[in-house]
Coordinates of C-alpha atoms and ligand atoms in Angstrom, one line a residue:
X12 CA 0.0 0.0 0.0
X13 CA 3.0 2.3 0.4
X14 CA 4.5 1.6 -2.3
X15 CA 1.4 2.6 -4.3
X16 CA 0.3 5.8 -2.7
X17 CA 4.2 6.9 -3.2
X18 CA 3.9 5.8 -6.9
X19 CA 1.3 8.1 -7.2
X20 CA 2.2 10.8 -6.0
X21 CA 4.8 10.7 -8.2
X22 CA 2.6 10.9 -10.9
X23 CA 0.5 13.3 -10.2
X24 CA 3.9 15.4 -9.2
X25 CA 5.6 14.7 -12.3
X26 CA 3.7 13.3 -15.1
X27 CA 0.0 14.9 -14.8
X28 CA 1.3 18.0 -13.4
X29 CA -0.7 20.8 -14.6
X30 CA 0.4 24.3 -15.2
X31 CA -1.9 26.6 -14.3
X32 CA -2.7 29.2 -17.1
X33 CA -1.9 32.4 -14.9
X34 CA 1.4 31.3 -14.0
X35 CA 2.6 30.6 -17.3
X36 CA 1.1 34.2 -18.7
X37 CA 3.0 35.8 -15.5
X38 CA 5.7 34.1 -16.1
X39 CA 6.0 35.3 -19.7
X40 CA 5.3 39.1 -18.8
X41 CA 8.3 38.4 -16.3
X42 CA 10.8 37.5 -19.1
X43 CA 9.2 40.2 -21.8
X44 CA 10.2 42.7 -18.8
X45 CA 13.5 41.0 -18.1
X46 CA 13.9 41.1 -22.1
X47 CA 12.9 45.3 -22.7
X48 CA 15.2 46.0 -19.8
X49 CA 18.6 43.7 -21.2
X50 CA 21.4 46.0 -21.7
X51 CA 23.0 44.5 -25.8
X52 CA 25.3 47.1 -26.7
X53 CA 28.6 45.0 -28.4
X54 CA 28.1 42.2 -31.6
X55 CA 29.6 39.7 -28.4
X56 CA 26.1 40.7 -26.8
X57 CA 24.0 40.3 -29.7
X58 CA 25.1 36.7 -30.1
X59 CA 24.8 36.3 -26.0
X60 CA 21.5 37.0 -26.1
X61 CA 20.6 34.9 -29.2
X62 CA 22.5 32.0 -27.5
X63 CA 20.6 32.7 -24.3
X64 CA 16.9 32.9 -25.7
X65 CA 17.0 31.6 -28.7
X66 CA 19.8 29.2 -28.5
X67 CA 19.2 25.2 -28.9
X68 CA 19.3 25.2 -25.0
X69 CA 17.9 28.6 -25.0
X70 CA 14.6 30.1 -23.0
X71 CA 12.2 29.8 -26.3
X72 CA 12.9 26.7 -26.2
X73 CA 12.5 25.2 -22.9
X74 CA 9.4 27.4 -22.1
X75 CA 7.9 25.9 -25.6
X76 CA 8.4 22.4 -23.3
X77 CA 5.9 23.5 -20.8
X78 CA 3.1 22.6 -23.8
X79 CA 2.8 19.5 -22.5
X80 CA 2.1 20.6 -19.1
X81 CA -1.2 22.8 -19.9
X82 CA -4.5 21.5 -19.6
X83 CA -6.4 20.4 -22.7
X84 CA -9.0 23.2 -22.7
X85 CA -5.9 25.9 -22.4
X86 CA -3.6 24.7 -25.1
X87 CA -5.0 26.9 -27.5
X88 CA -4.2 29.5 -25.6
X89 CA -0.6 28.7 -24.2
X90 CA 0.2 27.6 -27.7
X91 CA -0.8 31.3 -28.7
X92 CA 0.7 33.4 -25.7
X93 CA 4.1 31.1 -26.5
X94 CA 4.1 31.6 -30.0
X95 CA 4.0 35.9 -29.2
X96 CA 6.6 35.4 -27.1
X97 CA 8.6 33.6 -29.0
X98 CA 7.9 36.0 -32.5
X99 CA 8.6 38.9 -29.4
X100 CA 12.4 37.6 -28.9
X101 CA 13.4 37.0 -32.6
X102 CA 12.0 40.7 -33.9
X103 CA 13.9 41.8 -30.7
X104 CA 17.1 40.0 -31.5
X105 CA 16.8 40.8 -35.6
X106 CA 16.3 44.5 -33.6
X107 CA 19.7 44.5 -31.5
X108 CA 21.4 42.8 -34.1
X109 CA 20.8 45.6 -36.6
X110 CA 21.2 47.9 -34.1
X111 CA 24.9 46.7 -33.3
X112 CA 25.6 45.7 -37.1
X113 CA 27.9 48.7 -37.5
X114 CA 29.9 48.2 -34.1
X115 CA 32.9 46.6 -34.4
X116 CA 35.3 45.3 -31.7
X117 CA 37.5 47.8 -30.2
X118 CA 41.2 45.8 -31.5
X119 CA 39.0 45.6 -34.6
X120 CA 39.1 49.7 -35.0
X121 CA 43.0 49.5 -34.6
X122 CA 43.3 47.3 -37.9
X123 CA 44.5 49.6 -40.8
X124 CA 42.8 47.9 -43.5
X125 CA 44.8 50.2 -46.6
X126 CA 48.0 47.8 -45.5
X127 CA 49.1 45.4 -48.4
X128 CA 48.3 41.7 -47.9
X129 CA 50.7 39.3 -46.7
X130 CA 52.3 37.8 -50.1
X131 CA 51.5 34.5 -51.2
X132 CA 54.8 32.8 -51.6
X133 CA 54.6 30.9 -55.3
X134 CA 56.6 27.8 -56.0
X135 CA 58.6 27.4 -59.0
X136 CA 59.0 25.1 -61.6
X137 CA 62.2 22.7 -62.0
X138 CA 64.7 24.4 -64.5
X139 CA 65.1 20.4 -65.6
X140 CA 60.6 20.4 -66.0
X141 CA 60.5 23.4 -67.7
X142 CA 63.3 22.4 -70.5
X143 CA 61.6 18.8 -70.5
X144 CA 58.0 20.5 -71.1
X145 CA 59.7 22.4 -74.1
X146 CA 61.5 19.9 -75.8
X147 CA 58.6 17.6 -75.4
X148 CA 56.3 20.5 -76.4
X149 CA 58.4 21.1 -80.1
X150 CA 58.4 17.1 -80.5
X151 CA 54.8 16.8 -80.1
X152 CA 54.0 19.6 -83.0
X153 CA 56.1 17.4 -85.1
X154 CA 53.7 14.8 -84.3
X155 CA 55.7 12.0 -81.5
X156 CA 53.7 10.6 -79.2
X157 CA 55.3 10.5 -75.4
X158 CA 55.9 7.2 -73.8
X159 CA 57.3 6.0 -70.5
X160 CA 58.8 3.3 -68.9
X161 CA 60.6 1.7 -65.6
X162 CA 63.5 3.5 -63.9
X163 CA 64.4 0.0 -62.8
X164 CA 65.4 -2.3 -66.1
X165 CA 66.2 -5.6 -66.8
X166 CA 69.5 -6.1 -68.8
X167 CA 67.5 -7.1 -72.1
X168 CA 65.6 -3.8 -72.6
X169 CA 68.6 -1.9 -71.4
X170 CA 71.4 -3.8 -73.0
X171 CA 70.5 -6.8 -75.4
X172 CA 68.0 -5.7 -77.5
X173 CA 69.9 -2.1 -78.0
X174 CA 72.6 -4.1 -79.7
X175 CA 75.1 -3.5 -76.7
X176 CA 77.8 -6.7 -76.5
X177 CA 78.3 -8.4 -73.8
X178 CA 81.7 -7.6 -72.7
X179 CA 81.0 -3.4 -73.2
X180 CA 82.1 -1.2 -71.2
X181 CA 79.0 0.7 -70.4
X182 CA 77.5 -3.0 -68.6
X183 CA 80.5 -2.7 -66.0
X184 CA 79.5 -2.7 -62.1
X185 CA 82.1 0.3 -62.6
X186 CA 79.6 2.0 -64.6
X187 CA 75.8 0.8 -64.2
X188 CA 73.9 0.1 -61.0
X189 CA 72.9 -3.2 -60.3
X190 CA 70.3 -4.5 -58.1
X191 CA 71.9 -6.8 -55.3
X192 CA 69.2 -9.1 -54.7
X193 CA 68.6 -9.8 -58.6
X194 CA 72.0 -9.4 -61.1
X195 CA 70.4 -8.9 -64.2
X196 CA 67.9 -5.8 -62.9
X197 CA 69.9 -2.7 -63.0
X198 CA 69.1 1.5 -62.3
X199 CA 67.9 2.3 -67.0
X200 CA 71.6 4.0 -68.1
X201 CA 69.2 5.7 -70.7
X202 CA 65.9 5.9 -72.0
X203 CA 66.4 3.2 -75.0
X204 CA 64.5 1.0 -72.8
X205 CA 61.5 2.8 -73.5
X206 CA 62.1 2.9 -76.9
X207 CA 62.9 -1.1 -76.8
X208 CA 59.3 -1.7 -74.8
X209 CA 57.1 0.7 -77.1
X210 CA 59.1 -1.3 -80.2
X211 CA 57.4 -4.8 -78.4
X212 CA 54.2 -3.1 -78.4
X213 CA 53.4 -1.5 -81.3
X214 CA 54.2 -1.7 -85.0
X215 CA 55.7 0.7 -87.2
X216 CA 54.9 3.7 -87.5
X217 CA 55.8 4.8 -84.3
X218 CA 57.1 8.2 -83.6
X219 CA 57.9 8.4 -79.8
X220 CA 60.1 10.4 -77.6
X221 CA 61.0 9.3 -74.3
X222 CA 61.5 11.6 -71.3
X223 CA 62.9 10.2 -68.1
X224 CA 65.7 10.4 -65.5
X225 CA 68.6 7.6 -66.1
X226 CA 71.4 6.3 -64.3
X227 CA 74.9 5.9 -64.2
X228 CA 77.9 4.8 -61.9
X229 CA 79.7 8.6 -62.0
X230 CA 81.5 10.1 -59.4
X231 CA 79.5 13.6 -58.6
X232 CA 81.3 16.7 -59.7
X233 CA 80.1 19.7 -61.3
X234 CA 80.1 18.0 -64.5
X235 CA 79.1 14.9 -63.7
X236 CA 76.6 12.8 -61.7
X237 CA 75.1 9.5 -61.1
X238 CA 71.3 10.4 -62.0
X239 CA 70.4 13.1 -64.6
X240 CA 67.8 13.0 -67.7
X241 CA 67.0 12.7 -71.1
X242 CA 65.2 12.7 -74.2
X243 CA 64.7 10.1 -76.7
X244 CA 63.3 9.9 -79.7
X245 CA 62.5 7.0 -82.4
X246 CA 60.6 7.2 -85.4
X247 CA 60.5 4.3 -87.2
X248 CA 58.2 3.8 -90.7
X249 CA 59.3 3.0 -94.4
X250 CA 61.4 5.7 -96.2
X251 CA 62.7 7.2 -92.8
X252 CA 66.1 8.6 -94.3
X253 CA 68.9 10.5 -92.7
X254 CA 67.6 14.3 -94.5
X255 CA 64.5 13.3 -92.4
X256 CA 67.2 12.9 -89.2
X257 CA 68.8 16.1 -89.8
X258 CA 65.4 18.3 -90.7
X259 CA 63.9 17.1 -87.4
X260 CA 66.4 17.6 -85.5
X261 CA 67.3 21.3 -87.2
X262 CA 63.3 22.3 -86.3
X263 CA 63.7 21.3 -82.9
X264 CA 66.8 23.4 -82.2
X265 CA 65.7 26.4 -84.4
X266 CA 62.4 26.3 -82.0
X267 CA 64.6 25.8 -79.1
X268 CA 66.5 28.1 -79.9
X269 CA 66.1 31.2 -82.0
X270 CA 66.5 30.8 -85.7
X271 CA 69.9 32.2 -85.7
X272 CA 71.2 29.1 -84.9
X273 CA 73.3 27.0 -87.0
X274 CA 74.2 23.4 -86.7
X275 CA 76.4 20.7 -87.8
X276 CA 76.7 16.7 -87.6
X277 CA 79.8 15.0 -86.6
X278 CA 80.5 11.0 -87.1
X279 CA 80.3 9.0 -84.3
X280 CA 79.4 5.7 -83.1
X281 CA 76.5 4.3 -81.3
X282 CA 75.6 0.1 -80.9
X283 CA 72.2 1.1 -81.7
X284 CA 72.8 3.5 -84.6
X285 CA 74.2 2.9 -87.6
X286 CA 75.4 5.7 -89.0
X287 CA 76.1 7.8 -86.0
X288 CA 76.0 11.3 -85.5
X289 CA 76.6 13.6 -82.6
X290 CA 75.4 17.3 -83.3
X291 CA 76.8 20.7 -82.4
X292 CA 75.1 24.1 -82.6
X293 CA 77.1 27.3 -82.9
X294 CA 77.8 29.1 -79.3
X295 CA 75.1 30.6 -77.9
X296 CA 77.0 32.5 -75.7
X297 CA 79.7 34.5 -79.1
X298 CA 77.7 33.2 -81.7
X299 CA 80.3 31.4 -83.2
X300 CA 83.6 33.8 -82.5
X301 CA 84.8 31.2 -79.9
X302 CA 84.6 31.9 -76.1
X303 CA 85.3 29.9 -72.8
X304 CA 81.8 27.9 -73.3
X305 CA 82.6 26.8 -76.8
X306 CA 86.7 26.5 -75.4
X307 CA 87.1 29.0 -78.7
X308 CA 85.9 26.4 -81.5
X309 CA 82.7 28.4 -81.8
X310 CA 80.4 25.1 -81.5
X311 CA 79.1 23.3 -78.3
X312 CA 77.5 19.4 -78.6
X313 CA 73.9 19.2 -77.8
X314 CA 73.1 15.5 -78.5
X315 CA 73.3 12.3 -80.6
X316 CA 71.9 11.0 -83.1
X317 CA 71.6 8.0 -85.9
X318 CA 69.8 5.5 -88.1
X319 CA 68.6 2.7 -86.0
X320 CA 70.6 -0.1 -86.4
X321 CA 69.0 -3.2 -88.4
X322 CA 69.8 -6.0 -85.8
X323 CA 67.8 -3.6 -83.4
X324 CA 65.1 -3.6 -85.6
X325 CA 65.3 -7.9 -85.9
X326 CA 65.7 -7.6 -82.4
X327 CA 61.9 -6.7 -82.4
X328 CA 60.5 -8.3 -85.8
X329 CA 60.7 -5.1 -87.6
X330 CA 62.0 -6.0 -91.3
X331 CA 64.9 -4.3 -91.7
X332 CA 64.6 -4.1 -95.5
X333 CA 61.2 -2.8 -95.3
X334 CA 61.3 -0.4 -92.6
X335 CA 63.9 2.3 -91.5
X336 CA 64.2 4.6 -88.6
X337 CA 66.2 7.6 -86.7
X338 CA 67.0 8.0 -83.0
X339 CA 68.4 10.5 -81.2
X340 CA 69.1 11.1 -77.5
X341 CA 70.0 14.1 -75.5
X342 CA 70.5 14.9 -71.7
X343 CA 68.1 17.9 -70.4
X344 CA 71.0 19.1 -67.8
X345 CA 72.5 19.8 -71.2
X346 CA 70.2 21.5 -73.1
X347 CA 69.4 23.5 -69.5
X348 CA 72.9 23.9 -68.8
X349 CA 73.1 25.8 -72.8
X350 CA 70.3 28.1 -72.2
X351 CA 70.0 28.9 -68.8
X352 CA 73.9 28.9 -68.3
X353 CA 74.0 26.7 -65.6
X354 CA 77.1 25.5 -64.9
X355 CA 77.4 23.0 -62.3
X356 CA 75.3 19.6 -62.5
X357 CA 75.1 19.6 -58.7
X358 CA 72.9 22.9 -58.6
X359 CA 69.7 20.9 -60.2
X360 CA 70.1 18.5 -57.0
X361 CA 70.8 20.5 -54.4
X362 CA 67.3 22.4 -53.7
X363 CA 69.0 25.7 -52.5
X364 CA 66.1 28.4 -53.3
X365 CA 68.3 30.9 -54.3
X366 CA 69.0 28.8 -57.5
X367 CA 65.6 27.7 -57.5
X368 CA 64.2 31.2 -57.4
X369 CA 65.9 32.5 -60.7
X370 CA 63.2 30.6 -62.7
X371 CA 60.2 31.6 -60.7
X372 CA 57.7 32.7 -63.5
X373 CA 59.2 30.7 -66.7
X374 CA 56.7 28.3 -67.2
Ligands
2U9_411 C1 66.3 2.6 -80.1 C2 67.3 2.7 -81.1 C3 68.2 3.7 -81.0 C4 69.0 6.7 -79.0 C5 70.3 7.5 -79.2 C6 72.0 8.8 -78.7 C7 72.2 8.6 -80.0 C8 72.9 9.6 -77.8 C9 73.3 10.5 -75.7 C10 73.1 11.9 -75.7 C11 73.6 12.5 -74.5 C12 72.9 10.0 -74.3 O1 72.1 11.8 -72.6 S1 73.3 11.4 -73.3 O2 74.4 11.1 -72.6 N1 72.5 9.7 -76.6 O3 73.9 10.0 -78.3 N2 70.9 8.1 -78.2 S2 71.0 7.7 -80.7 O4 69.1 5.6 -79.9 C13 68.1 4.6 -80.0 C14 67.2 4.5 -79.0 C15 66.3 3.5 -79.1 C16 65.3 1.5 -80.1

C-alpha cells in the first residue's frame, strides 16, 4: 500500500502536473520585462542574447516544453501566448542585431585595412621540367607521341636488344647500377628502354620520344653525376632517311633556340645506330667567335643522333629491308645547362632556393 500511494504521487507530481494558465502568462510578462530592460550594446552581446533565448538550449525553447504541461482546454491558448513570445524575442534579436551591425570590436578599430596583404609565396617550376616541357612541347607539333617506362630495367631492354655486347664497357658494375638481390635488374643508363618496350608493343609507324631520369655509376662533380635525364626519340616507318634525321632535329633546335642558330653533324658511333651522328650548334654564348663555353671552337655538342641499327630492328620483328628509322638522344641538364647557363650539375640537386628562385615565373 505504500509503495502505491508513493507511486502516485509521483505521478500526479511529475507526469499529470498541470500548469496553471496564470502562471505561465506571468511568467511570460516576467521575461518580456526582463527582455525590454537587457542592456545589448557590443556584436559579443547580440550573439549572447541569441544563445541565451534563442539558442538550442535557450529560453524559447524550454518554455515551448511547458506545452505538455497545460490542460487540454488551455492549449490553444498557451500555444498562442508562447508563440507571441517567442515571434517577441526573434523581432527583438533581428532589432539588436541591426542595431549593433555597425559596431565593431575595439582591436578591430586599430586594424588599418589600406596595409598590403601578406604575399603569397609561389613555387617554381624545376629548371630540368621546364626544359623537359619544351622539348617535349616542339616534338609533339612534329607529331611523337610520349611514352614512359621503368627507372628499374632488366639487362635485355637496357642492353641486349639495343645491340650493346656483352663484354662493353657501359654494362660494368664500374659503370651501371645493379640490383643486389637480382644481377640482371639494373638502375635504366638511358631511355632506350623505353624505346625497346614501345618497339614490343606497337608496329611501325611509331614516332615516340621518351623523357625520363637515367642512371649511371659517375663520381659527382660539377660535370658529372650519377642520376640526370634525357630525351629520346624514335621514329621508325618506311622511307625514314637520314635528310629526315637532320630536318627534325634542325626544327627542334631552331624552335629551341632562336632561328639564328646554326648546326652541324659529326661522325660517331652508337651500338644502336648505324650511321652515328653527334650534333653541335654554334655558341650561344659568341655566336660562333669562340669563347670559354665553346673552349674557342665556336660550337658546343647538344646531343646524338643516328639510323637505327637493323639488328635492333630484328631484335623486335621489324624488317629491316622494309622499314627504317632515326634516333636520337640528349640529356636535359644539357640543353638547360646551354640556355639557362648553368654551370654545375650539382645545382639541379641541391634544392638551394636561391638557384631555384631565378626561374620563378618561366613556365
Ligand atoms: C632505339 C634505337 C636507338 C638513341 C640514341 C643517342 C644517339 C645519344 C646520348 C646523348 C647525350 C645520351 O644523354 S646522353 O648522354 N644519346 O647519343 N641516343 S641515338 O638511340 C636509340 C634509341 C632507341 C630503339
Amino acid at each position: 500500500m505504500a509503495f502505491i500511494s508513493q507511486y502516485s504521487l509521483f505521478l500526479v507530481r511529475y507526469s499529470f502536473y498541470l500548469r496553471p494558465m496564470e502562471q505561465l502568462v506571468k511568467q511570460i510578462d516576467n521575461y518580456r520585462k526582463e527582455i525590454e530592460a537587457a542592456a545589448v550594446n557590443t556584436p559579443e552581446a547580440v550573439e549572447e542574447f541569441r544563445i541565451k533565448y534563442l539558442g538550442t538550449k535557450g529560453l524559447v525553447k524550454s518554455i515551448m516544453g511547458e506545452m505538455k504541461h497545460v490542460a487540454n482546454e488551455n492549449k490553444k491558448a498557451a500555444g498562442q501566448l508562447l508563440n507571441e513570445f517567442k515571434l517577441f524575442v526573434e523581432s527583438k534579436y533581428e532589432a539588436l542585431k541591426e542595431a549593433n551591425a555597425g559596431l565593431q570590436a575595439p582591436d578591430a578599430q586599430l586594424i588599418d585595412w589600406s596595409l598590403p596583404g601578406d604575399p603569397i609565396t609561389v613555387g617554381t617550376r624545376h629548371p630540368l621540367n621546364i626544359v623537359r616541357n619544351q622539348i617535349v612541347a616542339i616534338f609533339k607539333r612534329l607529331g611523337f607521341a610520349v611514352a614512359e617506362g621503368p627507372e628499374i630495367e632488366d639487362d635485355w631492354h637496357n642492353f641486349g636488344a639495343m645491340n650493346l655486347p656483352e663484354d662493353h664497357p657501359a654494362r660494368d658494375m664500374q659503370d651501371t647500377f645493379y640490383v643486389n638481390q637480382h644481377p640482371s635488374w639494373l638502375l635504366r643508363t638511358h631511355t632506350s628502354s623505353v624505346q625497346a618496350r614501345v618497339m614490343e608493343t606497337q608496329k611501325p609507324p611509331i614516332r615516340v620520344i621518351c623523357p625520363g631520369r637515367v642512371y649511371r655509376n659517375e663520381t659527382i662533380s660539377a660535370r658529372a653525376h650519377c642520376f640526370f635525364h634525357q630525351v629520346e626519340g624514335l621514329y621508325i616507318d618506311e622511307n625514314v632517311s637520314f635528310a629526315d634525321l637532320k630536318q627534325t632535329l634542325y626544327f627542334f633546335v631552331q624552335e629551341m633556340f632562336g632561328k639564328s642558330v646554326k648546326v652541324r653533324f659529326r661522325p660517331s658511333y652508337f651500338p644502336f645506330t648505324e650511321p652515328s651522328a653527334e650534333m653541335d650548334i654554334s655558341c650561344l654564348i659568341c655566336g660562333g667567335d669562340g669563347c670559354n663555353i665553346c673552349k674557342h671552337t665556336g660550337w658546343v655538342e647538344i646531343l646524338g643522333s643516328g639510323m637505327v641499327h637493323p639488328k635492333v630492328l630484328e631484335n623486335f620483328g621489324i624488317d629491316s629491308n622494309k622499314y627504317t628509322g632515326f634516333a636520337f638522344g640528349m640529356g636535359v641538364e644539357r640543353i638547360t645547362q646551354l640556355k639557362y647557363q648553368v654551370n654545375d650539375l650539382r645545382l639541379y640537386s641541391q634544392n638551394d632556393v636561391r638557384f631555384l628562385k631565378q626561374f620563378t615565373g618561366v613556365v
